[in-house]
């Protein structure tokens, strides 16, 4: 997983998917694998994240952890 922050506003998570891309679910919208420019997310550090300008870090949850 990767955590990014929109300073003073919000935080957001990306999750590494099978196939090498990253997925995320902005707010109440459907989950997606594209950034704000419509490009498939292959690196959450460098993709267009809009106001989420602070990249924090990568995290590992393990295969047994279910994110719902």
CSV table of C-alpha atoms in Angstrom, one decimal:
chain,number,residue,atom,x,y,z
A,1,UNK,CA,0.0,0.0,0.0
A,2,UNK,CA,1.0,3.6,-0.4
A,3,UNK,CA,-0.2,6.6,1.7
A,4,UNK,CA,-0.5,10.1,0.3
A,5,UNK,CA,-1.7,13.3,2.0
A,6,UNK,CA,-3.5,16.4,0.8
A,7,UNK,CA,-2.1,18.8,3.4
A,8,UNK,CA,-4.7,20.0,5.8
A,9,UNK,CA,-7.5,18.3,3.9
A,10,UNK,CA,-7.4,14.5,3.5
A,11,UNK,CA,-5.3,11.3,3.2
A,12,UNK,CA,-5.6,8.6,0.5
A,13,UNK,CA,-4.4,5.0,0.0
A,14,UNK,CA,-3.2,3.2,-3.1
A,15,UNK,CA,-3.0,-0.6,-3.2
A,16,UNK,CA,-0.6,-2.6,-5.4
A,17,UNK,CA,-2.6,-4.9,-7.8
A,18,UNK,CA,-1.8,-8.1,-9.6
A,19,UNK,CA,-0.5,-7.0,-13.0
A,20,UNK,CA,1.9,-4.4,-11.6
A,21,UNK,CA,-0.4,-1.4,-11.5
A,22,UNK,CA,-1.8,0.5,-8.5
A,23,UNK,CA,-5.5,0.9,-7.7
A,24,UNK,CA,-7.3,3.4,-5.5
A,25,UNK,CA,-10.9,4.4,-4.6
A,26,UNK,CA,-11.4,8.2,-4.4
A,27,UNK,CA,-14.2,9.0,-1.9
A,28,UNK,CA,-17.6,7.6,-2.9
A,29,UNK,CA,-16.5,6.9,-6.5
A,30,UNK,CA,-15.8,3.5,-8.0
A,31,UNK,CA,-12.3,2.0,-7.6
A,32,UNK,CA,-9.9,2.8,-10.4
A,33,UNK,CA,-6.4,2.2,-11.6
A,34,UNK,CA,-5.8,5.6,-13.3
A,35,UNK,CA,-4.5,8.9,-12.0
A,36,UNK,CA,-6.0,12.4,-12.4
A,37,UNK,CA,-4.6,12.5,-16.0
A,38,UNK,CA,-6.3,9.2,-17.0
A,39,UNK,CA,-3.0,7.3,-17.0
A,40,UNK,CA,-2.7,3.9,-15.5
A,41,UNK,CA,-0.9,4.2,-12.1
A,42,UNK,CA,2.4,2.4,-12.2
A,43,UNK,CA,4.1,4.5,-9.5
A,44,UNK,CA,2.1,6.2,-6.8
A,45,UNK,CA,5.0,8.5,-6.1
A,46,UNK,CA,5.1,10.1,-9.5
A,47,UNK,CA,1.5,9.8,-10.8
A,48,UNK,CA,-0.9,12.8,-11.0
A,49,UNK,CA,-2.5,12.7,-7.6
A,50,UNK,CA,-4.1,16.2,-7.7
A,51,UNK,CA,-4.1,17.9,-4.3
A,52,UNK,CA,-2.5,14.8,-2.7
A,53,UNK,CA,1.0,16.4,-2.9
A,54,UNK,CA,2.7,14.7,0.0
A,55,UNK,CA,3.8,11.1,-0.7
A,56,UNK,CA,4.4,9.5,2.7
A,57,UNK,CA,5.6,5.9,2.3
A,58,UNK,CA,4.9,2.4,1.3
A,59,UNK,CA,3.4,-0.1,3.7
A,60,UNK,CA,3.0,-3.9,3.7
A,61,UNK,CA,-0.1,-5.5,5.1
A,62,UNK,CA,0.5,-9.2,4.2
A,63,UNK,CA,-1.6,-11.5,2.2
A,64,UNK,CA,-3.8,-12.6,5.1
A,65,UNK,CA,-5.0,-9.0,5.7
A,66,UNK,CA,-8.4,-8.3,4.0
A,67,UNK,CA,-9.1,-4.7,3.2
A,68,UNK,CA,-12.8,-4.1,2.9
